[in-house]
Amino acid sequence: MTDLGTYTKPLAYLGLFTLATTTLSLIRQATIFLRPSTLLKTYNPTRKNWALVTGATDGIGFGFAQELCARGFNVILHGRSVEKLQRRQRELQAEFPDAKLGYVVRNSQHVTADIDGVDAEVGEILGGGKLTVLVNNVGGETRPATLLKEYTFEDVRDTVSRNAMFAIQITRVLTRRLEVDAPGLVLNVSSVAAFGLPYISAYSSSKGFVDSFTKSLRAEFAAEGNAVEVMGLRVAEVSTSGYDVKSNLFVPEARVLAGASLDRVGCGQEVVWAYFWHWVQGLSFDILPRWLMLKFATMKLKAIRTNMEAKAKST
Ligand SMILES: NC(=O)c1ccc[n+]([C@@H]2O[C@H](COP(=O)([O-])OP(=O)(O)OC[C@H]3O[C@@H](n4cnc5c(N)ncnc54)[C@H](OP(=O)(O)O)[C@@H]3O)[C@@H](O)[C@H]2O)c1
């Protein structure tokens, strides 16, 4: 007969080992938030360098532009409306009189070969200065809470283009410049949706692309010995015009999220939760089984869908 007692000790040691490694990993991750990084300065020691932020006329992108100016960068805004870009540029100039500003116009939903011209436009704005930071922020769902079969050809193309295609193309175009002006930094704004959520499959999979792009480009720069750092930023709910929810502890304002993202620079992770309370929410993805997470996500996205249907009927 087997003595059951012989299993007790190994199991207890295994349990203790698991507990210790989980606790250590959580402490290590939490430290990232306890000690905001100051490494962003590495990319702007002279306070004369430039950052380019895509989708910078609103929401998190405008928050990045404000926070980068506040931290001594000159900033190139990207957007699709000249009028809105000029308005945002004036607002930034009023808040940060010492900052140099410029803008480039491209519609990220319709990426064409003229994206190659961005490098020359950026060169003109820099006037001999250095571009050391690129924030790939532009994105968002074009048709939230929609079944894939309800999308048109254009819906899928626009969502993927806005969230994935534009980021990889503009990064390709600006990479040589970032390498020459190194040390450089590429920040890619991702989403909790990258976990693979229902009712937003085009958006969700585009953000999955962004995460893979972050990891592969980071590995490519490292393999080539280039001093360009790449980091992905995982984001949950943020109060923006594109995502109309009231801010609270778990739903920060856009600028708070942008500031938190810049505080994570140099933390060593490939893809990091930018904001502490998003990280806390994200722990449930590690701990709870996927089927349970999907139950919560489905309830939430179905409720959004019902609301949208009710709104559409009332108009
Ligand atoms: N807000 C959230 O809860 C949340 C959660 C997870 C991830 N994210 C991610 O965070 C990023 C920013 O989201 P957000 O909520 O700040 O969005 P937002 O408030 O809608 O702002 C989006 C920005 O991108 C620009 N933009 C949108 N479509 C464009 C196009 N076709 N061509 C050029 N520019 C375009 C917008 O320009 P206009 O001013 O012309 O519209 C605006 O400047 C996105 O990548 C999003 O996926 C957001």
GROMACS .gro file of C-alpha atoms and ligand atoms in nm:
model
  363
    1MET     CA    1   0.000   0.000   0.000
    2THR     CA    2   0.125   0.350  -0.087
    3ASP     CA    3   0.199   0.574   0.208
    4LEU     CA    4   0.004   0.895   0.128
    5GLY     CA    5   0.226   1.081   0.372
    6THR     CA    6   0.519   1.052   0.127
    7TYR     CA    7   0.339   1.304  -0.104
    8THR     CA    8   0.265   1.559   0.167
    9LYS     CA    9   0.609   1.716   0.196
   10PRO     CA   10   0.685   1.748  -0.178
   11LEU     CA   11   0.340   1.897  -0.236
   12ALA     CA   12   0.386   2.144   0.047
   13TYR     CA   13   0.729   2.246  -0.092
   14LEU     CA   14   0.579   2.284  -0.440
   15GLY     CA   15   0.298   2.497  -0.298
   16LEU     CA   16   0.545   2.713  -0.106
   17PHE     CA   17   0.764   2.749  -0.416
   18THR     CA   18   0.460   2.854  -0.624
   19LEU     CA   19   0.351   3.101  -0.357
   20ALA     CA   20   0.702   3.247  -0.331
   21THR     CA   21   0.751   3.286  -0.710
   22THR     CA   22   0.402   3.436  -0.756
   23THR     CA   23   0.460   3.681  -0.468
   24LEU     CA   24   0.805   3.774  -0.600
   25SER     CA   25   0.668   3.828  -0.950
   26LEU     CA   26   0.385   4.047  -0.816
   27ILE     CA   27   0.629   4.250  -0.603
   28ARG     CA   28   0.859   4.292  -0.904
   29GLN     CA   29   0.570   4.414  -1.118
   30ALA     CA   30   0.437   4.643  -0.844
   31THR     CA   31   0.783   4.804  -0.802
   32ILE     CA   32   0.751   4.934  -1.156
   33PHE     CA   33   0.468   5.153  -1.031
   34LEU     CA   34   0.620   5.241  -0.692
   35ARG     CA   35   0.930   5.387  -0.857
   36PRO     CA   36   0.837   5.599  -1.160
   37SER     CA   37   1.122   5.584  -1.408
   38THR     CA   38   1.328   5.890  -1.492
   39LEU     CA   39   1.478   5.722  -1.799
   40LEU     CA   40   1.272   5.928  -2.044
   41LYS     CA   41   1.544   6.194  -1.993
   42THR     CA   42   1.788   5.962  -2.173
   43TYR     CA   43   1.605   6.052  -2.494
   44ASN     CA   44   1.624   6.425  -2.436
   45PRO     CA   45   1.937   6.521  -2.241
   46THR     CA   46   1.960   6.862  -2.410
   47ARG     CA   47   1.582   6.935  -2.385
   48LYS     CA   48   1.599   7.012  -2.757
   49ASN     CA   49   1.489   6.676  -2.898
   50TRP     CA   50   1.160   6.596  -3.065
   51ALA     CA   51   0.884   6.341  -3.019
   52LEU     CA   52   0.616   6.251  -3.273
   53VAL     CA   53   0.275   6.142  -3.142
   54THR     CA   54   0.018   5.984  -3.375
   55GLY     CA   55  -0.350   6.060  -3.314
   56ALA     CA   56  -0.244   6.364  -3.113
   57THR     CA   57  -0.547   6.588  -3.161
   58ASP     CA   58  -0.754   6.427  -2.887
   59GLY     CA   59  -0.767   6.179  -2.602
   60ILE     CA   60  -0.457   5.992  -2.494
   61GLY     CA   61  -0.254   6.124  -2.790
   62PHE     CA   62  -0.311   6.485  -2.689
   63GLY     CA   63  -0.232   6.379  -2.331
   64PHE     CA   64   0.103   6.243  -2.458
   65ALA     CA   65   0.171   6.569  -2.640
   66GLN     CA   66   0.104   6.768  -2.319
   67GLU     CA   67   0.314   6.538  -2.100
   68LEU     CA   68   0.604   6.530  -2.348
   69CYS     CA   69   0.605   6.912  -2.367
   70ALA     CA   70   0.590   6.926  -1.986
   71ARG     CA   71   0.898   6.700  -1.980
   72GLY     CA   72   1.097   6.925  -2.213
   73PHE     CA   73   1.036   6.772  -2.556
   74ASN     CA   74   0.946   6.952  -2.876
   75VAL     CA   75   0.649   6.773  -3.027
   76ILE     CA   76   0.519   6.688  -3.375
   77LEU     CA   77   0.147   6.618  -3.369
   78HIS     CA   78  -0.012   6.379  -3.615
   79GLY     CA   79  -0.379   6.395  -3.708
   80ARG     CA   80  -0.619   6.398  -4.001
   81SER     CA   81  -0.770   6.747  -3.971
   82VAL     CA   82  -0.547   7.050  -4.036
   83GLU     CA   83  -0.793   7.276  -3.855
   84LYS     CA   84  -0.792   7.057  -3.542
   85LEU     CA   85  -0.414   7.013  -3.554
   86GLN     CA   86  -0.363   7.389  -3.569
   87ARG     CA   87  -0.611   7.443  -3.283
   88ARG     CA   88  -0.433   7.184  -3.066
   89GLN     CA   89  -0.095   7.332  -3.158
   90ARG     CA   90  -0.215   7.677  -3.040
   91GLU     CA   91  -0.343   7.527  -2.713
   92LEU     CA   92  -0.010   7.353  -2.650
   93GLN     CA   93   0.187   7.666  -2.737
   94ALA     CA   94  -0.017   7.865  -2.485
   95GLU     CA   95   0.049   7.604  -2.215
   96PHE     CA   96   0.415   7.546  -2.306
   97PRO     CA   97   0.554   7.870  -2.460
   98ASP     CA   98   0.910   7.728  -2.483
   99ALA     CA   99   0.813   7.416  -2.677
  100LYS     CA  100   0.866   7.395  -3.053
  101LEU     CA  101   0.571   7.233  -3.227
  102GLY     CA  102   0.479   7.105  -3.570
  103TYR     CA  103   0.234   6.871  -3.731
  104VAL     CA  104   0.192   6.611  -4.005
  105VAL     CA  105  -0.140   6.523  -4.166
  106ARG     CA  106  -0.232   6.168  -4.270
  107ASN     CA  107  -0.555   5.973  -4.250
  108SER     CA  108  -0.459   5.656  -4.066
  109GLN     CA  109  -0.763   5.473  -4.200
  110HIS     CA  110  -0.639   5.507  -4.556
  111VAL     CA  111  -0.269   5.435  -4.555
  112THR     CA  112  -0.116   5.484  -4.898
  113ALA     CA  113   0.240   5.501  -5.028
  114ASP     CA  114   0.244   5.877  -4.957
  115ILE     CA  115   0.320   5.782  -4.596
  116ASP     CA  116   0.681   5.761  -4.718
  117GLY     CA  117   0.674   6.140  -4.747
  118VAL     CA  118   0.634   6.175  -4.366
  119ASP     CA  119   1.010   6.142  -4.313
  120ALA     CA  120   1.088   6.444  -4.533
  121GLU     CA  121   0.810   6.648  -4.366
  122VAL     CA  122   0.945   6.554  -4.024
  123GLY     CA  123   1.298   6.648  -4.137
  124GLU     CA  124   1.177   6.994  -4.235
  125ILE     CA  125   1.005   7.049  -3.900
  126LEU     CA  126   1.312   6.931  -3.706
  127GLY     CA  127   1.538   7.175  -3.893
  128GLY     CA  128   1.850   6.983  -3.791
  129GLY     CA  129   1.707   6.870  -3.457
  130LYS     CA  130   1.670   6.507  -3.350
  131LEU     CA  131   1.364   6.287  -3.346
  132THR     CA  132   1.414   6.049  -3.055
  133VAL     CA  133   1.060   5.942  -2.953
  134LEU     CA  134   0.775   5.801  -3.159
  135VAL     CA  135   0.441   5.731  -2.988
  136ASN     CA  136   0.216   5.508  -3.199
  137ASN     CA  137  -0.109   5.604  -3.032
  138VAL     CA  138  -0.364   5.650  -3.311
  139GLY     CA  139  -0.639   5.392  -3.292
  140GLY     CA  140  -0.979   5.304  -3.165
  141GLU     CA  141  -1.277   5.096  -3.265
  142THR     CA  142  -1.456   5.216  -3.578
  143ARG     CA  143  -1.770   5.008  -3.506
  144PRO     CA  144  -1.782   4.913  -3.138
  145ALA     CA  145  -1.980   4.611  -3.016
  146THR     CA  146  -2.045   4.476  -3.364
  147LEU     CA  147  -2.045   4.115  -3.485
  148LEU     CA  148  -1.784   4.044  -3.752
  149LYS     CA  149  -2.057   3.938  -3.998
  150GLU     CA  150  -2.213   4.284  -3.962
  151TYR     CA  151  -1.895   4.461  -4.071
  152THR     CA  152  -1.853   4.577  -4.426
  153PHE     CA  153  -1.530   4.534  -4.620
  154GLU     CA  154  -1.448   4.901  -4.545
  155ASP     CA  155  -1.518   4.861  -4.168
  156VAL     CA  156  -1.261   4.585  -4.136
  157ARG     CA  157  -1.007   4.764  -4.356
  158ASP     CA  158  -1.047   5.093  -4.165
  159THR     CA  159  -1.024   4.935  -3.819
  160VAL     CA  160  -0.715   4.731  -3.903
  161SER     CA  161  -0.557   5.023  -4.084
  162ARG     CA  162  -0.622   5.272  -3.803
  163ASN     CA  163  -0.495   5.041  -3.529
  164ALA     CA  164  -0.226   4.829  -3.690
  165MET     CA  165  -0.125   4.920  -4.046
  166PHE     CA  166  -0.056   5.287  -3.973
  167ALA     CA  167   0.168   5.207  -3.676
  168ILE     CA  168   0.391   4.965  -3.866
  169GLN     CA  169   0.410   5.187  -4.176
  170ILE     CA  170   0.498   5.512  -3.997
  171THR     CA  171   0.751   5.327  -3.781
  172ARG     CA  172   0.909   5.179  -4.095
  173VAL     CA  173   0.932   5.526  -4.249
  174LEU     CA  174   1.090   5.685  -3.939
  175THR     CA  175   1.316   5.400  -3.828
  176ARG     CA  176   1.633   5.515  -4.008
  177ARG     CA  177   1.595   5.860  -3.853
  178LEU     CA  178   1.539   5.712  -3.505
  179GLU     CA  179   1.850   5.497  -3.547
  180VAL     CA  180   2.065   5.792  -3.658
  181ASP     CA  181   1.929   6.015  -3.378
  182ALA     CA  182   1.960   5.734  -3.119
  183PRO     CA  183   1.910   5.664  -2.838
  184GLY     CA  184   1.550   5.641  -2.950
  185LEU     CA  185   1.222   5.515  -2.816
  186VAL     CA  186   0.909   5.374  -2.979
  187LEU     CA  187   0.596   5.344  -2.763
  188ASN     CA  188   0.306   5.143  -2.903
  189VAL     CA  189  -0.036   5.196  -2.745
  190SER     CA  190  -0.216   4.864  -2.713
  191SER     CA  191  -0.529   4.761  -2.530
  192VAL     CA  192  -0.677   4.513  -2.291
  193ALA     CA  193  -0.870   4.407  -2.604
  194ALA     CA  194  -0.551   4.233  -2.726
  195PHE     CA  195  -0.650   3.943  -2.498
  196GLY     CA  196  -0.906   3.851  -2.766
  197LEU     CA  197  -1.254   3.980  -2.687
  198PRO     CA  198  -1.590   3.915  -2.857
  199TYR     CA  199  -1.796   4.178  -3.045
  200ILE     CA  200  -1.481   4.376  -3.130
  201SER     CA  201  -1.287   4.112  -3.321
  202ALA     CA  202  -1.131   4.346  -3.581
  203TYR     CA  203  -1.015   4.593  -3.314
  204SER     CA  204  -0.911   4.319  -3.074
  205SER     CA  205  -0.700   4.137  -3.332
  206SER     CA  206  -0.542   4.464  -3.452
  207LYS     CA  207  -0.424   4.528  -3.097
  208GLY     CA  208  -0.287   4.172  -3.087
  209PHE     CA  209  -0.089   4.269  -3.397
  210VAL     CA  210   0.041   4.578  -3.214
  211ASP     CA  211   0.170   4.360  -2.928
  212SER     CA  212   0.348   4.122  -3.167
  213PHE     CA  213   0.488   4.415  -3.362
  214THR     CA  214   0.626   4.563  -3.039
  215LYS     CA  215   0.799   4.239  -2.947
  216SER     CA  216   0.943   4.165  -3.291
  217LEU     CA  217   1.071   4.518  -3.355
  218ARG     CA  218   1.225   4.532  -3.010
  219ALA     CA  219   1.401   4.202  -3.080
  220GLU     CA  220   1.512   4.326  -3.424
  221PHE     CA  221   1.671   4.645  -3.285
  222ALA     CA  222   1.844   4.439  -3.015
  223ALA     CA  223   1.969   4.184  -3.268
  224GLU     CA  224   2.117   4.465  -3.481
  225GLY     CA  225   2.268   4.641  -3.179
  226ASN     CA  226   2.058   4.954  -3.238
  227ALA     CA  227   1.996   5.183  -2.942
  228VAL     CA  228   1.624   5.212  -3.009
  229GLU     CA  229   1.398   5.086  -2.732
  230VAL     CA  230   1.047   4.958  -2.810
  231MET     CA  231   0.778   4.921  -2.546
  232GLY     CA  232   0.410   4.833  -2.568
  233LEU     CA  233   0.157   5.001  -2.341
  234ARG     CA  234  -0.142   4.796  -2.235
  235VAL     CA  235  -0.439   5.019  -2.165
  236ALA     CA  236  -0.783   4.950  -2.015
  237GLU     CA  237  -1.064   5.207  -1.992
  238VAL     CA  238  -0.961   5.572  -2.018
  239SER     CA  239  -1.198   5.868  -2.024
  240THR     CA  240  -1.159   6.020  -2.373
  241SER     CA  241  -1.381   6.159  -2.644
  242GLY     CA  242  -1.337   5.829  -2.830
  243TYR     CA  243  -1.437   5.629  -2.522
  244ASP     CA  244  -1.708   5.820  -2.350
  245VAL     CA  245  -1.697   5.704  -1.984
  246LYS     CA  246  -1.668   5.911  -1.667
  247SER     CA  247  -1.325   5.906  -1.507
  248ASN     CA  248  -1.267   5.746  -1.168
  249LEU     CA  249  -0.981   5.565  -0.997
  250PHE     CA  250  -0.997   5.278  -1.247
  251VAL     CA  251  -1.075   5.499  -1.547
  252PRO     CA  252  -0.809   5.773  -1.562
  253GLU     CA  253  -0.821   6.092  -1.766
  254ALA     CA  254  -0.619   6.078  -2.089
  255ARG     CA  255  -0.334   6.293  -1.961
  256VAL     CA  256  -0.299   6.086  -1.644
  257LEU     CA  257  -0.269   5.773  -1.857
  258ALA     CA  258  -0.011   5.940  -2.083
  259GLY     CA  259   0.195   6.057  -1.784
  260ALA     CA  260   0.180   5.709  -1.630
  261SER     CA  261   0.298   5.561  -1.962
  262LEU     CA  262   0.603   5.788  -1.973
  263ASP     CA  263   0.679   5.692  -1.612
  264ARG     CA  264   0.710   5.328  -1.723
  265VAL     CA  265   0.983   5.400  -1.983
  266GLY     CA  266   1.288   5.186  -1.912
  267CYS     CA  267   1.105   4.939  -1.688
  268GLY     CA  268   1.244   4.654  -1.897
  269GLN     CA  269   0.912   4.494  -1.994
  270GLU     CA  270   0.812   4.435  -2.357
  271VAL     CA  271   0.447   4.521  -2.300
  272VAL     CA  272   0.355   4.687  -1.972
  273TRP     CA  273   0.036   4.804  -1.808
  274ALA     CA  274   0.083   5.179  -1.815
  275TYR     CA  275  -0.138   5.268  -1.519
  276PHE     CA  276  -0.132   5.104  -1.175
  277TRP     CA  277  -0.509   5.051  -1.137
  278HIS     CA  278  -0.526   4.901  -1.487
  279TRP     CA  279  -0.252   4.660  -1.382
  280VAL     CA  280  -0.458   4.567  -1.075
  281GLN     CA  281  -0.759   4.496  -1.301
  282GLY     CA  282  -0.532   4.308  -1.541
  283LEU     CA  283  -0.423   4.067  -1.267
  284SER     CA  284  -0.762   3.903  -1.304
  285PHE     CA  285  -0.660   3.799  -1.657
  286ASP     CA  286  -0.366   3.609  -1.505
  287ILE     CA  287  -0.560   3.459  -1.217
  288LEU     CA  288  -0.913   3.385  -1.344
  289PRO     CA  289  -0.976   3.122  -1.611
  290ARG     CA  290  -1.029   3.261  -1.961
  291TRP     CA  291  -1.388   3.134  -1.981
  292LEU     CA  292  -1.481   3.338  -1.672
  293MET     CA  293  -1.311   3.654  -1.802
  294LEU     CA  294  -1.492   3.609  -2.131
  295LYS     CA  295  -1.823   3.581  -1.944
  296PHE     CA  296  -1.763   3.925  -1.783
  297ALA     CA  297  -1.638   4.076  -2.110
  298THR     CA  298  -1.936   3.935  -2.302
  299MET     CA  299  -2.184   4.078  -2.050
  300LYS     CA  300  -2.020   4.419  -2.075
  301LEU     CA  301  -1.993   4.426  -2.455
  302LYS     CA  302  -2.349   4.295  -2.496
  303ALA     CA  303  -2.470   4.577  -2.268
  304ILE     CA  304  -2.284   4.832  -2.486
  305ARG     CA  305  -2.444   4.674  -2.793
  306THR     CA  306  -2.794   4.694  -2.639
  307ASN     CA  307  -2.736   5.060  -2.546
  308MET     CA  308  -2.620   5.141  -2.898
  309GLU     CA  309  -2.921   4.967  -3.049
  310ALA     CA  310  -3.156   5.158  -2.815
  311LYS     CA  311  -2.983   5.488  -2.907
  312ALA     CA  312  -3.007   5.411  -3.279
  313LYS     CA  313  -3.380   5.333  -3.245
  314SER     CA  314  -3.451   5.657  -3.056
  315THR     CA  315  -3.283   5.875  -3.320
  316LIG     N1  316  -0.988   5.526  -2.437
  316LIG     C1  317  -0.980   5.401  -2.396
  316LIG     O1  318  -1.055   5.357  -2.309
  316LIG     C2  319  -0.877   5.309  -2.456
  316LIG     C3  320  -0.865   5.181  -2.404
  316LIG     C4  321  -0.769   5.096  -2.457
  316LIG     C5  322  -0.686   5.138  -2.558
  316LIG     N2  323  -0.702   5.264  -2.609
  316LIG     C6  324  -0.616   5.302  -2.721
  316LIG     O2  325  -0.561   5.431  -2.697
  316LIG     C7  326  -0.540   5.499  -2.819
  316LIG     C8  327  -0.604   5.635  -2.815
  316LIG     O3  328  -0.742   5.619  -2.786
  316LIG     P1  329  -0.833   5.742  -2.741
  316LIG     O4  330  -0.943   5.686  -2.659
  316LIG     O5  331  -0.747   5.850  -2.686
  316LIG     O6  332  -0.895   5.786  -2.881
  316LIG     P2  333  -0.968   5.925  -2.921
  316LIG     O7  334  -1.005   6.005  -2.802
  316LIG     O8  335  -1.075   5.884  -3.017
  316LIG     O9  336  -0.854   6.000  -3.001
  316LIG     C9  337  -0.803   5.938  -3.114
  316LIG    C10  338  -0.703   6.029  -3.181
  316LIG    O10  339  -0.664   5.964  -3.302
  316LIG    C11  340  -0.704   6.048  -3.412
  316LIG     N3  341  -0.757   5.969  -3.522
  316LIG    C12  342  -0.861   5.884  -3.519
  316LIG     N4  343  -0.881   5.833  -3.640
  316LIG    C13  344  -0.789   5.887  -3.722
  316LIG    C14  345  -0.759   5.873  -3.859
  316LIG     N5  346  -0.832   5.794  -3.936
  316LIG     N6  347  -0.655   5.944  -3.910
  316LIG    C15  348  -0.582   6.026  -3.832
  316LIG     N7  349  -0.606   6.045  -3.701
  316LIG    C16  350  -0.708   5.976  -3.647
  316LIG    C17  351  -0.814   6.135  -3.358
  316LIG    O11  352  -0.826   6.246  -3.444
  316LIG     P3  353  -0.960   6.334  -3.454
  316LIG    O12  354  -0.941   6.435  -3.344
  316LIG    O13  355  -0.955   6.390  -3.591
  316LIG    O14  356  -1.074   6.240  -3.430
  316LIG    C18  357  -0.760   6.164  -3.220
  316LIG    O15  358  -0.656   6.257  -3.224
  316LIG    C19  359  -0.597   5.408  -2.928
  316LIG    O16  360  -0.494   5.333  -2.986
  316LIG    C20  361  -0.692   5.317  -2.852
  316LIG    O17  362  -0.709   5.193  -2.917
  316LIG    C21  363  -0.796   5.351  -2.561
   0.00000   0.00000   0.00000
